[in-house]
Amino acid sequence: MPAAASISVVVVDDQQTMRSLVRTGLQQLGFKDIREAGDGEAGLRQVLTGTTHLVISDFNMPKLDGLGLLRAIRSHEPIRGTAFIMLTGRADKELVQRAVQFGVNNYLVKPFTVAQLKEKIEAVFGPLT
Amino acid sequence: MDPMAEIKATFFQECEEQLVELESGLLAMDAGDDSSETVNAVFRAVHSVKGGAGAFGLDDLVHFAHVFETTLDEVRAGRLAATAEVVKPMLRAADILADLVRAARDGGFVDPARCETSSAELKKITGIEDTAAADDDGMDGLVFQPMQVALPPIGDAPASGAPDLDIAALLAAAQPEPEPAPAEPGGWTLTFKPKAELYKKANETVLLLRELARLGDVEVELDASELPLLPHLDPEGSYLSWNIKVRGPAPEGDIREVFDFVESDCDLTVAPIGAEGEDASGLSADDVAAIASAEAELDIAALISRAQGGIAETSEPVGQSSEQQPAPVIAPAPAAPVAAAPAPAPAAAAPPEGREAKAAAAAATIRVDLDRVDRVIDLVGELVINQAMLAQRVTEAGMARASSVAVGLDELEQLTREIQDSVMAMRAQPVKSVFQRMPRLVREVAAVVGKQVRLVTDGEGTEVDKTVIERLTDPLTHMIRNAIDHGLESPEKRIAAGKNPEGVVRLSALHRSGRIVIEVADDGGGINRERVKNIAIEKGLIAADAALTDEEIDNLIFLPGFSTAATISDISGRGVGMDVVKRSIQELGGRISISSRPGLGSTFTMSLPLTLAVLDGMVVTAGQQTLVAPLTAIVETLQPRRADVSNLGDGARVISIRGSYVPLVDVGLSLGYRSEPLDAEQGVALLIEGEGGRRAVLLVDAIQGQRQVVIKSLEANYRRVPGIAAATILGDGRVALILDIDALVAASRGTEAPRMLQAG
């Protein structure tokens, strides 16, 4: 039963709109430590340079895309235990399947509600307190 | 603002960016660019609009974007070729998407029939009838791993000790699965390091590189690592070297021949590609070594852009490249090959320039509400006025120019100006945003009138105030329509005249003496002066026996009520004539002129101020009133002698300046400040040049001085006054009117109703 406030999150999306929406949702769920990155590369830096328990990342981004970010995280011992939730624009099974191969922990289809966000995070970490 | 409203505002701002991206991408595709980078950017734009729209429940937008996205996805996946039959409907769809976004933002409304037609068109292309936008559950059978995360308290040390090295290695690990490398076409790897002598003998490296490019597919990488800091730089030294790959069947002899004349003045190595430790993954030994030696000295940015270089090159899959073994992944992942042992570390090469420049251009911007910028501009305007008032008080107090207060004030003035310039620069934007709307317009108009047109644009990066840009769209649109509809001839006529059947419309922008000059030129038949004159006579705009110069005839098209279109086509004839164009340009403080050569085409030249907020002005007195004349219009000031002035009767006067006669405008009299003409010898004359180089002399009582004034719109605060462009507040707090030079010049020529002035 992890407390939301004890989980630090990095939100990666090239759209400020989407980052703000995820951030607002997370804040409503009690998350406190939320960092943002505008592309996969910046996301990777964020994960490497600060404690990160969860990455919520868009798939389609310029530079390093979501799948690339996931692979990078999973291939590096010190951070491979970081949970990863993929944001997708539509229920693209093929894409999610590939992400599963690389060890994604869950996915979230845009647009999402705060309840859906909570559900997906809880599917990864167990019920939030 | 509540957080959702704020996010929504961000969303609409981002939408605008996406829409620009979308259109320019589609236009690139239309021009034959089908690179995955472009298609992906276009897809991402629509995708992002849809994603955000969904979050705000903008269903119309979501549905339309969804159909659009589906089409783009087909193109992206290579199932659909980006032919004109596919791209043109998408361009139309992009228009509708833009309208939908704006409708959602401003509460407007888009004709559902238009959306439906476009949707149907797209669906027909893909053959995909309807994919439910929200079939959330196609994910059965996928098993997600819950995370057994031990959550350490926040604030623990970062998980990784050496992030610099990690990023490089990880980015390499993040590459797409290596596909079988395509067979190398063969070629040569060169290192080329000129000595100072090479330059002394007036050789140009760029010419050599260009020559090389003729021999095959060339990849050039500049190595600037030996470039010293400026103080240590010998301007005649040689610090740059190049790593070059020439792919293709060219023999070594041909490659070396390029360097024939400079061989003794440079260090050159030529080796077959692959022989330099380049492994099958496409990473050169240099790359591997650079990554491996990252800990030693390389900065992270260089590594990232190096690794990124590999990502973009899909034709050249990049494999595992570091000594670091990838950690096992949680779920099965394709095993990546481990690179061969790295070669000895050479000097780090600079990252490919283009990419870096691009990245740098995209970085470091912040979004600021325009209102805030305008507030600052307003305040700086007040500051300028305040500073001027202060300066005046100091002068009035009789302080010496050399006194410390006066000197300090001078410095303050300098600073104020700099602040003003910097703030103005914040509102400046490249004209690109207007220019890039034109290609579509040209295509559409050309299709309707059945002409072949090529649009050439130049100077898109030229910056000007945002308001000027916004208000430039309509006049430019109209002028381009005109250029195609009236300016260019039909292909048959062009061929008959020995011209290329394809007409050229050139749109260019440049900065010239503190203004922006925009030209719309066509290579059509030029103005048909005979016809223009006849129409003007017919419409009673000029007398039947009026003797007009060619230039005057050309300028008739700017008169209200003039339209040359014999039939009102649905392109130009929308009841908007060149007079409206001229007025909108004038409202921006700009001028427009035309020059035309029969058989060769016409050029419309607009000159606009870079900012609408300040003006360098000459403060003058006319009939007890203080007025401001824009400095840019003043050619010279002179003390008239009575002998130089001649009366033409009817109250009109001319003044002789170095042998040529120029109309004299008595400003006090024209504006009704006095009833009797001013004796020329009692006043001061300002020789001014208005639109199209037409000159006149303004006669005023006295000159007070020169200063920068903050423009306050008269129209916004009072009403439009003929002969007056705007108002300002002077250093002593008085309001002064700013003269409308063009109106005064026109009045002096009698071409533009002097009665208009008297009415004011």
PDB file of N, CA, C and O in Angstrom, chain B residues 192-219:
ATOM      1  N   PHE B 192      40.416  14.782 -43.900  1.00  0.00           N
ATOM      2  CA  PHE B 192      40.996  15.882 -44.669  1.00  0.00           C
ATOM      3  C   PHE B 192      41.299  17.015 -43.712  1.00  0.00           C
ATOM      4  O   PHE B 192      40.407  17.576 -43.100  1.00  0.00           O
ATOM      5  N   LYS B 193      42.586  17.281 -43.523  1.00  0.00           N
ATOM      6  CA  LYS B 193      42.966  18.335 -42.591  1.00  0.00           C
ATOM      7  C   LYS B 193      43.850  19.335 -43.311  1.00  0.00           C
ATOM      8  O   LYS B 193      45.032  19.073 -43.541  1.00  0.00           O
ATOM      9  N   PRO B 194      43.289  20.472 -43.712  1.00  0.00           N
ATOM     10  CA  PRO B 194      44.086  21.456 -44.439  1.00  0.00           C
ATOM     11  C   PRO B 194      45.137  22.093 -43.536  1.00  0.00           C
ATOM     12  O   PRO B 194      44.908  22.249 -42.334  1.00  0.00           O
ATOM     13  N   LYS B 195      46.269  22.428 -44.105  1.00  0.00           N
ATOM     14  CA  LYS B 195      47.258  23.234 -43.385  1.00  0.00           C
ATOM     15  C   LYS B 195      47.009  24.694 -43.742  1.00  0.00           C
ATOM     16  O   LYS B 195      46.325  24.988 -44.722  1.00  0.00           O
ATOM     17  N   ALA B 196      47.625  25.560 -42.960  1.00  0.00           N
ATOM     18  CA  ALA B 196      47.402  26.993 -43.187  1.00  0.00           C
ATOM     19  C   ALA B 196      47.791  27.388 -44.612  1.00  0.00           C
ATOM     20  O   ALA B 196      47.173  28.260 -45.220  1.00  0.00           O
ATOM     21  N   GLU B 197      48.806  26.698 -45.176  1.00  0.00           N
ATOM     22  CA  GLU B 197      49.265  27.045 -46.524  1.00  0.00           C
ATOM     23  C   GLU B 197      48.149  26.916 -47.552  1.00  0.00           C
ATOM     24  O   GLU B 197      48.075  27.654 -48.521  1.00  0.00           O
ATOM     25  N   LEU B 198      47.285  25.922 -47.309  1.00  0.00           N
ATOM     26  CA  LEU B 198      46.212  25.681 -48.263  1.00  0.00           C
ATOM     27  C   LEU B 198      45.363  26.943 -48.437  1.00  0.00           C
ATOM     28  O   LEU B 198      45.013  27.329 -49.540  1.00  0.00           O
ATOM     29  N   TYR B 199      45.076  27.551 -47.289  1.00  0.00           N
ATOM     30  CA  TYR B 199      44.254  28.762 -47.359  1.00  0.00           C
ATOM     31  C   TYR B 199      45.046  29.930 -47.932  1.00  0.00           C
ATOM     32  O   TYR B 199      44.511  30.773 -48.624  1.00  0.00           O
ATOM     33  N   LYS B 200      46.324  29.947 -47.613  1.00  0.00           N
ATOM     34  CA  LYS B 200      47.168  31.048 -48.108  1.00  0.00           C
ATOM     35  C   LYS B 200      47.205  31.046 -49.621  1.00  0.00           C
ATOM     36  O   LYS B 200      47.342  32.080 -50.257  1.00  0.00           O
ATOM     37  N   LYS B 201      47.083  29.843 -50.205  1.00  0.00           N
ATOM     38  CA  LYS B 201      47.096  29.771 -51.665  1.00  0.00           C
ATOM     39  C   LYS B 201      45.695  29.953 -52.240  1.00  0.00           C
ATOM     40  O   LYS B 201      45.423  29.550 -53.375  1.00  0.00           O
ATOM     41  N   ALA B 202      44.826  30.499 -51.415  1.00  0.00           N
ATOM     42  CA  ALA B 202      43.477  30.859 -51.863  1.00  0.00           C
ATOM     43  C   ALA B 202      42.638  29.662 -52.299  1.00  0.00           C
ATOM     44  O   ALA B 202      41.814  29.743 -53.194  1.00  0.00           O
ATOM     45  N   ASN B 203      42.894  28.525 -51.671  1.00  0.00           N
ATOM     46  CA  ASN B 203      42.021  27.385 -51.945  1.00  0.00           C
ATOM     47  C   ASN B 203      40.809  27.465 -51.030  1.00  0.00           C
ATOM     48  O   ASN B 203      40.894  27.959 -49.921  1.00  0.00           O
ATOM     49  N   GLU B 204      39.708  26.951 -51.499  1.00  0.00           N
ATOM     50  CA  GLU B 204      38.473  26.964 -50.726  1.00  0.00           C
ATOM     51  C   GLU B 204      38.101  25.531 -50.403  1.00  0.00           C
ATOM     52  O   GLU B 204      37.852  24.735 -51.299  1.00  0.00           O
ATOM     53  N   THR B 205      38.043  25.209 -49.122  1.00  0.00           N
ATOM     54  CA  THR B 205      37.689  23.832 -48.785  1.00  0.00           C
ATOM     55  C   THR B 205      36.292  23.479 -49.254  1.00  0.00           C
ATOM     56  O   THR B 205      36.021  22.361 -49.665  1.00  0.00           O
ATOM     57  N   VAL B 206      35.387  24.482 -49.203  1.00  0.00           N
ATOM     58  CA  VAL B 206      34.009  24.160 -49.561  1.00  0.00           C
ATOM     59  C   VAL B 206      33.909  23.720 -51.024  1.00  0.00           C
ATOM     60  O   VAL B 206      33.124  22.841 -51.379  1.00  0.00           O
ATOM     61  N   LEU B 207      34.788  24.289 -51.858  1.00  0.00           N
ATOM     62  CA  LEU B 207      34.764  23.892 -53.269  1.00  0.00           C
ATOM     63  C   LEU B 207      35.239  22.456 -53.426  1.00  0.00           C
ATOM     64  O   LEU B 207      34.708  21.698 -54.238  1.00  0.00           O
ATOM     65  N   LEU B 208      36.247  22.109 -52.629  1.00  0.00           N
ATOM     66  CA  LEU B 208      36.752  20.735 -52.689  1.00  0.00           C
ATOM     67  C   LEU B 208      35.659  19.760 -52.260  1.00  0.00           C
ATOM     68  O   LEU B 208      35.435  18.729 -52.891  1.00  0.00           O
ATOM     69  N   LEU B 209      34.979  20.134 -51.171  1.00  0.00           N
ATOM     70  CA  LEU B 209      33.934  19.242 -50.663  1.00  0.00           C
ATOM     71  C   LEU B 209      32.794  19.123 -51.680  1.00  0.00           C
ATOM     72  O   LEU B 209      32.236  18.053 -51.891  1.00  0.00           O
ATOM     73  N   ARG B 210      32.492  20.250 -52.308  1.00  0.00           N
ATOM     74  CA  ARG B 210      31.431  20.233 -53.308  1.00  0.00           C
ATOM     75  C   ARG B 210      31.820  19.316 -54.469  1.00  0.00           C
ATOM     76  O   ARG B 210      31.026  18.562 -54.998  1.00  0.00           O
ATOM     77  N   GLU B 211      33.097  19.406 -54.840  1.00  0.00           N
ATOM     78  CA  GLU B 211      33.611  18.577 -55.921  1.00  0.00           C
ATOM     79  C   GLU B 211      33.442  17.095 -55.566  1.00  0.00           C
ATOM     80  O   GLU B 211      33.032  16.278 -56.379  1.00  0.00           O
ATOM     81  N   LEU B 212      33.778  16.798 -54.297  1.00  0.00           N
ATOM     82  CA  LEU B 212      33.653  15.411 -53.832  1.00  0.00           C
ATOM     83  C   LEU B 212      32.220  14.927 -53.970  1.00  0.00           C
ATOM     84  O   LEU B 212      31.968  13.769 -54.307  1.00  0.00           O
ATOM     85  N   ALA B 213      31.294  15.832 -53.677  1.00  0.00           N
ATOM     86  CA  ALA B 213      29.884  15.456 -53.685  1.00  0.00           C
ATOM     87  C   ALA B 213      29.428  14.978 -55.064  1.00  0.00           C
ATOM     88  O   ALA B 213      28.426  14.296 -55.200  1.00  0.00           O
ATOM     89  N   ARG B 214      30.197  15.367 -56.083  1.00  0.00           N
ATOM     90  CA  ARG B 214      29.837  14.916 -57.422  1.00  0.00           C
ATOM     91  C   ARG B 214      30.151  13.433 -57.612  1.00  0.00           C
ATOM     92  O   ARG B 214      29.661  12.801 -58.529  1.00  0.00           O
ATOM     93  N   LEU B 215      31.030  12.915 -56.768  1.00  0.00           N
ATOM     94  CA  LEU B 215      31.530  11.551 -56.983  1.00  0.00           C
ATOM     95  C   LEU B 215      30.662  10.509 -56.302  1.00  0.00           C
ATOM     96  O   LEU B 215      30.862   9.320 -56.477  1.00  0.00           O
ATOM     97  N   GLY B 216      29.733  10.930 -55.497  1.00  0.00           N
ATOM     98  CA  GLY B 216      28.899   9.944 -54.830  1.00  0.00           C
ATOM     99  C   GLY B 216      28.133  10.592 -53.705  1.00  0.00           C
ATOM    100  O   GLY B 216      28.077  11.814 -53.583  1.00  0.00           O
ATOM    101  N   ASP B 217      27.562   9.732 -52.914  1.00  0.00           N
ATOM    102  CA  ASP B 217      26.781  10.163 -51.777  1.00  0.00           C
ATOM    103  C   ASP B 217      27.755  10.574 -50.688  1.00  0.00           C
ATOM    104  O   ASP B 217      28.544   9.768 -50.250  1.00  0.00           O
ATOM    105  N   VAL B 218      27.706  11.821 -50.276  1.00  0.00           N
ATOM    106  CA  VAL B 218      28.753  12.281 -49.371  1.00  0.00           C
ATOM    107  C   VAL B 218      28.204  12.615 -47.988  1.00  0.00           C
ATOM    108  O   VAL B 218      27.167  13.257 -47.859  1.00  0.00           O
ATOM    109  N   GLU B 219      28.860  12.101 -46.987  1.00  0.00           N
ATOM    110  CA  GLU B 219      28.547  12.504 -45.610  1.00  0.00           C
ATOM    111  C   GLU B 219      29.753  13.263 -45.106  1.00  0.00           C
ATOM    112  O   GLU B 219      30.861  12.742 -45.115  1.00  0.00           O
TER     113      GLU B 219
END
